[in-house]
Coordinates of C-alpha atoms and ligand atoms in Angstrom, one line a residue:
X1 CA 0.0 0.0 0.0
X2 CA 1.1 4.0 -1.0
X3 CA 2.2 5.5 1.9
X4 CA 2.1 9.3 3.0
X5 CA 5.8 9.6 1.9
X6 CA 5.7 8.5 -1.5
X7 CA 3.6 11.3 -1.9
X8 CA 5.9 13.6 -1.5
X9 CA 4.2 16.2 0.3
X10 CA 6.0 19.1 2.1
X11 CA 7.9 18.1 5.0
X12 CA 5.5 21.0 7.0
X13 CA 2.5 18.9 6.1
X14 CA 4.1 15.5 6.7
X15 CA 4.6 16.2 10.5
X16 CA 0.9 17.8 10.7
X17 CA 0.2 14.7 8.9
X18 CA 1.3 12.3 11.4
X19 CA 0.7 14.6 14.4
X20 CA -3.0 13.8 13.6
X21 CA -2.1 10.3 13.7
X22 CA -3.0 9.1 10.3
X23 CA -0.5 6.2 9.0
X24 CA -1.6 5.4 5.5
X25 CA -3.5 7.6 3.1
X26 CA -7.4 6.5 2.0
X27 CA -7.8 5.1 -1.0
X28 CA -9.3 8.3 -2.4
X29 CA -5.9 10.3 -1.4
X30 CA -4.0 7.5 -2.5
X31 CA -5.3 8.2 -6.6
X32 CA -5.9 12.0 -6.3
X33 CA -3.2 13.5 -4.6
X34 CA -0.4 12.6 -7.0
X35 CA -2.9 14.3 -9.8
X36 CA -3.3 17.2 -7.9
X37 CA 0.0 17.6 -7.2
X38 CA 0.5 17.9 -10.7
X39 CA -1.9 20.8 -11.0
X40 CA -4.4 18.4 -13.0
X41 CA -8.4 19.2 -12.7
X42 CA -9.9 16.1 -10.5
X43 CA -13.6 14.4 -10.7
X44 CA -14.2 12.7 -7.3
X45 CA -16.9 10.3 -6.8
X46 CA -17.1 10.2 -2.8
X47 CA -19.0 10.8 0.0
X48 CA -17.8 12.4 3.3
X49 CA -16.1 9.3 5.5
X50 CA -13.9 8.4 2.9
X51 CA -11.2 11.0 3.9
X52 CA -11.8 13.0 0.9
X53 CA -11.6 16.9 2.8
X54 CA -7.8 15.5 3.2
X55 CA -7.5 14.3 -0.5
X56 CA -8.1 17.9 -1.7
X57 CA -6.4 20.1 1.3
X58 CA -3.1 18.1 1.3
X59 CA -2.2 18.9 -2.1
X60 CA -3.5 22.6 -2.2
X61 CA -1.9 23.2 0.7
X62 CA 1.5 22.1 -0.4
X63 CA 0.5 24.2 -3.8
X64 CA -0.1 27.3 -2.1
X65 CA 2.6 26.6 1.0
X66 CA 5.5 25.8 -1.7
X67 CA 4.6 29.2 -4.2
X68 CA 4.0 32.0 -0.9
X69 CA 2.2 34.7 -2.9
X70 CA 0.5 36.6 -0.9
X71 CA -3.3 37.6 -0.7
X72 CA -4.8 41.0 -1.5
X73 CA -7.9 42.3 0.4
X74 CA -10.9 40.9 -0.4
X75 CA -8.9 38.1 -2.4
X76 CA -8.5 34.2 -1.3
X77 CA -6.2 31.7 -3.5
X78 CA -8.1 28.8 -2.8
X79 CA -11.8 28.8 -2.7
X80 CA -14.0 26.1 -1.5
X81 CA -18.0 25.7 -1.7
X82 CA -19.7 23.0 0.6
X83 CA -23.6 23.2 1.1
X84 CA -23.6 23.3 4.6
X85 CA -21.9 25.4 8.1
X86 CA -21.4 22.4 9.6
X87 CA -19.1 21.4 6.6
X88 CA -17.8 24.5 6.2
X89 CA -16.5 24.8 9.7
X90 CA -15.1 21.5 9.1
X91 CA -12.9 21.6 6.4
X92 CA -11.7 25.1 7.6
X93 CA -10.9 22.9 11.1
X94 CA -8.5 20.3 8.8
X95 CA -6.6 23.3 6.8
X96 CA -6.1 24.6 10.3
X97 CA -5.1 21.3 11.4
X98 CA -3.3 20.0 8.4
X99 CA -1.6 23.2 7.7
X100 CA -0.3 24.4 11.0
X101 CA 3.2 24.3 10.3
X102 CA 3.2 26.4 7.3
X103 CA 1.8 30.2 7.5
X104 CA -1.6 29.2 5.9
X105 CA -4.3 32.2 6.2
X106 CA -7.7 30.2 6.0
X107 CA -11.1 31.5 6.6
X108 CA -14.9 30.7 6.4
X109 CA -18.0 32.1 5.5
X110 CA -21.7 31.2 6.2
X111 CA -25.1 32.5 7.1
X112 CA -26.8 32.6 10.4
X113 CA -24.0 34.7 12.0
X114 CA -22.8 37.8 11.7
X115 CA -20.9 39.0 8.7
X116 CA -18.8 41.8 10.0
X117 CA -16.4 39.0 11.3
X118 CA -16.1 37.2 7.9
X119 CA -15.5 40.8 6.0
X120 CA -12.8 41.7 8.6
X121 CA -11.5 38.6 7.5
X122 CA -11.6 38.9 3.7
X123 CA -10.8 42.4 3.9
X124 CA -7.0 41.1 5.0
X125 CA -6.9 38.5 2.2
X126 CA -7.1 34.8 2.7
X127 CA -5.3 32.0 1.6
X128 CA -8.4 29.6 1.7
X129 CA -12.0 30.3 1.9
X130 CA -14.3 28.0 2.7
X131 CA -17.9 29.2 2.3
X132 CA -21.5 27.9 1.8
X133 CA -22.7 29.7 -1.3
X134 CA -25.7 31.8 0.4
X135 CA -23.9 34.4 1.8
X136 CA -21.1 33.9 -0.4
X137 CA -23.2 35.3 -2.8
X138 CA -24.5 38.2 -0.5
X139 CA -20.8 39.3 0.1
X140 CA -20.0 39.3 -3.5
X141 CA -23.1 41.5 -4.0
X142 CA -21.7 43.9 -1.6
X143 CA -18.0 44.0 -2.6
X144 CA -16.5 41.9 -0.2
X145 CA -15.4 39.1 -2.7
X146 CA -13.0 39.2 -5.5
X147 CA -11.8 36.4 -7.3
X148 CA -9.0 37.9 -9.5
X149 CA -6.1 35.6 -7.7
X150 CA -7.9 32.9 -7.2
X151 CA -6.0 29.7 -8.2
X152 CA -7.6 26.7 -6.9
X153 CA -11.3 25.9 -7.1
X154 CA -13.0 23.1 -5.3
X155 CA -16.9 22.5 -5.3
X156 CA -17.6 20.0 -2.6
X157 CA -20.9 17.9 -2.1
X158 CA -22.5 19.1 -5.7
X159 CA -25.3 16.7 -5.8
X160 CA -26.1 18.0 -2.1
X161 CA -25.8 21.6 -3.4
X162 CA -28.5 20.3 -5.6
X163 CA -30.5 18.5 -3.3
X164 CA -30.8 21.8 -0.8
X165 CA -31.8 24.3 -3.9
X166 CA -28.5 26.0 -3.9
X167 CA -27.6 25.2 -7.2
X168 CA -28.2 28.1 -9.1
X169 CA -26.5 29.6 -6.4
X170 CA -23.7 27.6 -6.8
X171 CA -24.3 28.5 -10.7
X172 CA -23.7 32.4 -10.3
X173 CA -21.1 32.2 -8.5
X174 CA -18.8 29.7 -10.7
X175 CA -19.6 32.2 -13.5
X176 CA -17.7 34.8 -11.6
X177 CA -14.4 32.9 -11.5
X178 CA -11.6 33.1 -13.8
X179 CA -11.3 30.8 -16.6
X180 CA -8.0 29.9 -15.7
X181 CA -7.7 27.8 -12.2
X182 CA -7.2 24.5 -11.1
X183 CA -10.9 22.8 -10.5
X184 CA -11.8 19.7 -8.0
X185 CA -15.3 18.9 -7.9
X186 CA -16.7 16.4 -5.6
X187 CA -20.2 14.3 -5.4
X188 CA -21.2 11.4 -4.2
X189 CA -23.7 10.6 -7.1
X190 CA -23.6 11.5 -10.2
X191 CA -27.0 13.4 -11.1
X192 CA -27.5 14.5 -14.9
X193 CA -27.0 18.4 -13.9
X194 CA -24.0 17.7 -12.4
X195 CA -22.6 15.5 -14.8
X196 CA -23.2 18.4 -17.3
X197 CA -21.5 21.1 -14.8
X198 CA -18.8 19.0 -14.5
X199 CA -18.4 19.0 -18.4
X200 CA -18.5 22.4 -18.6
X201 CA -16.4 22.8 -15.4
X202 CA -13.3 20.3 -15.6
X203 CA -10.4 19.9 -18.1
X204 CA -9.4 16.9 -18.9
X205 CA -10.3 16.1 -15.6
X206 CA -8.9 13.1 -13.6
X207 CA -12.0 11.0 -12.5
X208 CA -11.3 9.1 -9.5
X209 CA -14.3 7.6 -8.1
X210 CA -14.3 5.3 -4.5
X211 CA -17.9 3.3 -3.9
X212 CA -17.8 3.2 -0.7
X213 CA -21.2 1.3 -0.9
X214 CA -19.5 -2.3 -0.5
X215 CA -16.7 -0.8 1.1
X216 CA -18.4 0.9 4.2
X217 CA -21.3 -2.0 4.2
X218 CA -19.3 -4.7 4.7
X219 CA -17.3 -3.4 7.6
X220 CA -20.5 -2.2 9.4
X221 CA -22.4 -5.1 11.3
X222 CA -26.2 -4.5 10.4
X223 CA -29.0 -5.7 11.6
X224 CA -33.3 -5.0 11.5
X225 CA -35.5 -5.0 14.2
X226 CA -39.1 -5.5 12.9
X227 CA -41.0 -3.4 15.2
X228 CA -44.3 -1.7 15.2
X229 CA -44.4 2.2 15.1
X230 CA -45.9 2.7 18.5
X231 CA -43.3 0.8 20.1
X232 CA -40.3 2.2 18.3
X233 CA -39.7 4.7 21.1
X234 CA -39.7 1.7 24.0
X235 CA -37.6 -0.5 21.4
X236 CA -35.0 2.7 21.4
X237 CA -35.0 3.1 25.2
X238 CA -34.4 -0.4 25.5
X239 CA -31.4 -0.7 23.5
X240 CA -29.6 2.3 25.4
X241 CA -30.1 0.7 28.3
X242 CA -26.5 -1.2 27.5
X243 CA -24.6 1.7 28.8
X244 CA -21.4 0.3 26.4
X245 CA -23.3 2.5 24.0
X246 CA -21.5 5.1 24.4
X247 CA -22.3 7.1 21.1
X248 CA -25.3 7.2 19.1
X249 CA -26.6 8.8 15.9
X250 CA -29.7 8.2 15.6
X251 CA -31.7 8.9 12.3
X252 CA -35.3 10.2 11.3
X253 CA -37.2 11.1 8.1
X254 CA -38.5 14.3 9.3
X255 CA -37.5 17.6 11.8
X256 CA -40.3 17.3 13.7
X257 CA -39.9 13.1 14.1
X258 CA -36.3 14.0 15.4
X259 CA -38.0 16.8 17.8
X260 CA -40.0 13.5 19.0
X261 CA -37.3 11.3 19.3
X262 CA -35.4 13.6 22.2
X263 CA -38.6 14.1 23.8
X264 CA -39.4 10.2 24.1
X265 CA -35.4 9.9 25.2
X266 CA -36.0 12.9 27.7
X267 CA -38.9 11.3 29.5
X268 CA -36.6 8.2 29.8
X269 CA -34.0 10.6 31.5
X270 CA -31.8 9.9 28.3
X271 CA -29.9 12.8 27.4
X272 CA -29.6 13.4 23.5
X273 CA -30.3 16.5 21.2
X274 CA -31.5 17.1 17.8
X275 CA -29.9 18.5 14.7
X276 CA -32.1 19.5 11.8
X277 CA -32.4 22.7 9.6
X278 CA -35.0 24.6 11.9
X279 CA -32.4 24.5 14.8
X280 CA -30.5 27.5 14.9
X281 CA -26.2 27.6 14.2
X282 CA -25.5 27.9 17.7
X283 CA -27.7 25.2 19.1
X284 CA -26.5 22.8 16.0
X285 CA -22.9 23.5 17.0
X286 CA -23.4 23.1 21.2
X287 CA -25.6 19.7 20.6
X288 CA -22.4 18.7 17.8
X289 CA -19.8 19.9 21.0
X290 CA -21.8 18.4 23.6
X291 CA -21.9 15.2 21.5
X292 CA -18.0 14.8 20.8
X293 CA -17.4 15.8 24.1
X294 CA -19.7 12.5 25.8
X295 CA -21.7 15.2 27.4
X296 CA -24.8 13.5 25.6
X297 CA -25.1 10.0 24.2
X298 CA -27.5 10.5 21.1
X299 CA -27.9 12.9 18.5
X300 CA -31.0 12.6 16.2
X301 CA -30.2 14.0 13.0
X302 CA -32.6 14.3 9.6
X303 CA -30.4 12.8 6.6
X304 CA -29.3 16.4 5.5
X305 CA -28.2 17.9 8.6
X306 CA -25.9 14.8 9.6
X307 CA -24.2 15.0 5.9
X308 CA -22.0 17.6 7.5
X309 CA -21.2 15.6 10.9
X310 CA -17.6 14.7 11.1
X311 CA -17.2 12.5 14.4
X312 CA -15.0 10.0 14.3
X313 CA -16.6 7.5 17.3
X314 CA -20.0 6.8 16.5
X315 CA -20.4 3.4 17.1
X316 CA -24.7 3.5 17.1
X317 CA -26.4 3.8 14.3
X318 CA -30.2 4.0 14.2
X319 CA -32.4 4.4 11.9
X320 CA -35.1 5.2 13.8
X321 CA -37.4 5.4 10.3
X322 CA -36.0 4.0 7.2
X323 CA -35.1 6.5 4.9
X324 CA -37.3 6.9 1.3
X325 CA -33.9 7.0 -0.9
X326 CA -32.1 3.7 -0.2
X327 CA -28.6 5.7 -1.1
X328 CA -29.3 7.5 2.0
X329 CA -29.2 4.4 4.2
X330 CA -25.7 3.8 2.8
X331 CA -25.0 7.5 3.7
X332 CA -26.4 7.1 7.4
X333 CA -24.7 3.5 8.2
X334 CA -20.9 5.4 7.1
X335 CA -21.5 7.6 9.6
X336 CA -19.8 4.8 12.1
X337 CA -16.8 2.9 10.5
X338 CA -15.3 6.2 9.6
X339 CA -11.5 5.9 8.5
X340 CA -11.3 2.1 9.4
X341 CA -13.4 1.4 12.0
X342 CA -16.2 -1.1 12.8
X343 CA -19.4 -0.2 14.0
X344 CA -23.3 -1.3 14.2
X345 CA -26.3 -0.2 12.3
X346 CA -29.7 -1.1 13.8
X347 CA -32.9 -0.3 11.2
X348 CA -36.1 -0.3 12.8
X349 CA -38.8 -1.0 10.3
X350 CA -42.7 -1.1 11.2
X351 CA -44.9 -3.0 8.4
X352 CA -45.4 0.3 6.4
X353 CA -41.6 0.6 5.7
X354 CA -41.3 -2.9 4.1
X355 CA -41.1 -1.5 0.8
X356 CA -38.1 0.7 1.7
X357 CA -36.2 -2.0 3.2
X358 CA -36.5 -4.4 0.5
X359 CA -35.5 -1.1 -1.6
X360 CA -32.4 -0.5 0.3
X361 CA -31.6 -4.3 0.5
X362 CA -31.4 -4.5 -3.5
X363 CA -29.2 -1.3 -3.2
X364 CA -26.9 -2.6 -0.9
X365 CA -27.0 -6.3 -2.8
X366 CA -27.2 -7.9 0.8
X367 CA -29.8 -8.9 3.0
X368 CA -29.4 -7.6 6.3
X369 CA -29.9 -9.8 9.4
X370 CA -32.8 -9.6 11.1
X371 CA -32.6 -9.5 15.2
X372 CA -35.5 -11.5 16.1
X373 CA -34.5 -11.6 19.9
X374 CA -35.3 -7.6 20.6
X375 CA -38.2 -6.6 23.2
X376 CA -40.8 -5.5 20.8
X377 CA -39.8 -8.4 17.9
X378 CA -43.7 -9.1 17.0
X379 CA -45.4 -7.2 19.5
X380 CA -48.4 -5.5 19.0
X381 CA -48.9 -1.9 18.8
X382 CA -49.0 -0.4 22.1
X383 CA -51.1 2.8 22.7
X384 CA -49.0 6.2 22.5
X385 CA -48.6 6.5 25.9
X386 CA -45.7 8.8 27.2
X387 CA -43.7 7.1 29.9
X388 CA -43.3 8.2 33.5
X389 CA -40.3 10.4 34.5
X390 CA -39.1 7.6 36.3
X391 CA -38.0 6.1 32.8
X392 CA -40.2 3.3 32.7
X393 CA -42.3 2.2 29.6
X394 CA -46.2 2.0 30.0
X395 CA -46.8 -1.2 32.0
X396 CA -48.6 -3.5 29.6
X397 CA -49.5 -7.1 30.4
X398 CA -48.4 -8.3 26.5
X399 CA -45.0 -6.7 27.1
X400 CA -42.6 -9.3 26.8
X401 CA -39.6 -8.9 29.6
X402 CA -36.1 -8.1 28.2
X403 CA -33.5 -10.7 28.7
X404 CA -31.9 -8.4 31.1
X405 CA -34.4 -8.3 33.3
X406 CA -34.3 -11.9 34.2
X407 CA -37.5 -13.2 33.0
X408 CA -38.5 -15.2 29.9
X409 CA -40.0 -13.4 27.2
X410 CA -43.8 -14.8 25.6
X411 CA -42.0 -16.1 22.7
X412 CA -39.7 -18.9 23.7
X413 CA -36.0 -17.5 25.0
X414 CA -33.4 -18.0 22.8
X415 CA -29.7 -18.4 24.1
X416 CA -28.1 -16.1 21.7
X417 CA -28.5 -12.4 21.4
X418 CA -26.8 -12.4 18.2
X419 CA -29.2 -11.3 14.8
X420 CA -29.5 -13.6 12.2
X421 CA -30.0 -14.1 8.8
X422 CA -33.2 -14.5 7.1
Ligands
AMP501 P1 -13.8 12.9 5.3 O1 -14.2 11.9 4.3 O2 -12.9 13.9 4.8 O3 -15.0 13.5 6.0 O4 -12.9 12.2 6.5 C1 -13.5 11.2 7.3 C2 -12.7 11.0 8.6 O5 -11.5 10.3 8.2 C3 -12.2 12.3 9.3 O6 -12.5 12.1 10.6 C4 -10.7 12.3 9.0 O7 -10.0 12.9 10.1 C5 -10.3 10.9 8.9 N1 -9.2 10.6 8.0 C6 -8.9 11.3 6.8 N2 -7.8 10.8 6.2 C7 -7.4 9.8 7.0 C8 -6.3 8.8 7.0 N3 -5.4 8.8 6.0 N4 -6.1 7.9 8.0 C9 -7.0 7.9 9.0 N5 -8.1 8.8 9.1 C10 -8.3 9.7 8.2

């Protein structure tokens, strides 16, 4: 396997390489890097989890660390787009990271904060910029934005730029770059519009493309737990009760299912927190801290709003409804076994979301194991009832006992916990 020498990356960015502790590059940084290196345009077919923020900082940062011209106001060298703050912050965080040894100015712009900050820091010039294209735009409109130095163009996440409406956004502001400029553009799928911007966009491009559909899947150990929608909130609380759970995602279709979700877990005395586009930046970025930091256990996310999580730990993946696109359980499952690691996916699916999972299971090319041996595994639909503040579920008299508790359940107990295959 290529290692992080061969690629012979400034000696700078080598010890901020291993400083962060990574030994080998991802397959992704494996085949771009050396292209980039070379100045060549890149088409990457990823998703976030493959390492792919690295591919494309490494290399521009040794571009712009190894020529050290300098920024005017209002100017960056290196501009990248990414749909959302959370993203944004993100990447800025890794040139930071990545880049510490070399004098790398980077900065980053989005909406929902103030923008005196973000002119301040345009108005001193800027190596990088990393920006979701909203107020990008806005600033442009008011002066704050030129592009006449710009060297390095990188459009990050297009077919989520198209998925959130910002592509004409994204649109206006390509059309005020200058023709000549090194251009990355990233996607995880390959929609006809962006196959067409990329067209227009790229020259001779490089297309390196990593599925991390097999890749992630096999590595992640899955498994469905037929349940009925009433009792999907008991079903949750039960399986946090194994306090080795230390992190969770959990996922939901909708904002206001997610709003749900932390109520249910709150009346259990489970401490979690929602993040979904009605929540405002602050209380995005405080659940996100609280999160990495083990303050709270789980964080209920709607499939847009987790695109731009970046924690390295989960080990808990629920999907608390099964989503309508199978592509996006692939998307929700590789947010554990980032970089390398193992981790579990549990899908709970009520008899309305049969459809989807046989959707996702032709996706996926696998069948995924179903746990039979759950609490709620063929019980009836239980009555909305919230619990009491104690934690405890409803009492019902067809409630079978959890193997923890001690007692045998009403279908026969079966040794192993372990899911099996249909
Ligand atoms: P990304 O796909 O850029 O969102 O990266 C996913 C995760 O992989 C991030 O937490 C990175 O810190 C981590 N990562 C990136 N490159 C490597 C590497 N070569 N070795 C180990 N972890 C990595």
């Amino acid at each position: 396997m290529l290692d992080f020498k061969s690629l012979k990356l400034l000696p700078e960015i080598m010890e901020a390489i291993e400083k962060v502790g990574y030994k080998n590059p991802t397959p992704i940084q494996a085949q771009a890097i050396p292209h980039l290196l070379e100045g060549k345009d890149l088409l990457g077919i990823a998703q976030t989890g493959t390492g792919k923020t690295a591919a494309f900082t490494l290399p521009i940062l040794n571009r712009l660390g190894t020529s050290k011209k300098k920024a005017r106001p209002a100017r960056m060298r290196c501009l990248i787009l990414t749909p959302t703050r959370e993203l944004a912050s993100q990447i800025n965080q890794n040139i930071q990271d990545y880049g510490k040894n070399i004098n790398i100015k980077s900065t980053v712009i989005f909406g929902g904060v103030g923008q005196r900050p973000q002119v301040q820091a345009m108005s001193r010039g800027q190596d990088f910029l990393v920006a979701t294209p909203g107020r990008l735009l806005d600033l442009m409109g008011q002066g704050h934005i030129l592009y006449d130095q710009l060297e390095v163009f990188v459009l990050d996440e297009a077919d989520r730029m198209l998925d959130m409406g910002f592509f004409n956004d994204v649109k206006k502001i390509i059309a005020k770059l200058p023709k000549e400029k090194q251009t990355l553009l990233f996607s995880a799928t390959m929609p006809k519009d962006i196959s067409n911007l990329a067209n227009s966009l790229l020259k001779n491009p490089v297309r390196v493309e990593i599925t991390p559909e097999a890749s992630t899947v096999d590595k992640i150990d899955q498994k469905i737990n037929f349940v009925d929608k009433t009792n999907k909130p008991l079903l949750l609380e039960s399986i946090l009760k194994d306090n080795t759970i230390k992190t969770m995602l959990v996922f939901t279709r909708t904002k206001h299912g997610a709003n749900r979700v932390v109520k249910h877990l709150d009346s259990f005395l489970i401490k979690s927190a929602a993040i979904h586009g009605n929540k405002s930046q602050g209380a995005r970025e405080r659940a996100l801290e609280d999160f990495k930091r083990g303050k709270i256990r789980v964080l209920v996310a709607t499939d847009i709003a987790a695109r731009g999580i970046d924690v390295s730990n989960i080990t808990h993946i629920v999907n608390y409804d099964l989503p309508d696109d199978p592509k996006s359980y692939v998307h929700r499952i590789g947010r554990t076994a980032r970089a390398g690691r193992e981790g579990m996916a549990i899908s709970f699916c009520d008899p309305n979301e049969r459809g989807l999972l046989k959707d996702i299971e032709k996706t996926i090319k696998q069948s995924i194991p179903v746990d039979e041996d759950h609490a709620f595994h063929g019980v009836a639909a239980q009555p909305s009832r919230p619990a009491n503040r104690k934690g405890r579920p409803p009492k019902r008299t067809d409630r079978p006992k959890t193997s923890d508790s001690g007692a045998v359940s009403k279908k026969k107990k079966r040794p192993s916990q372990r899911a099996r295959s249909r």
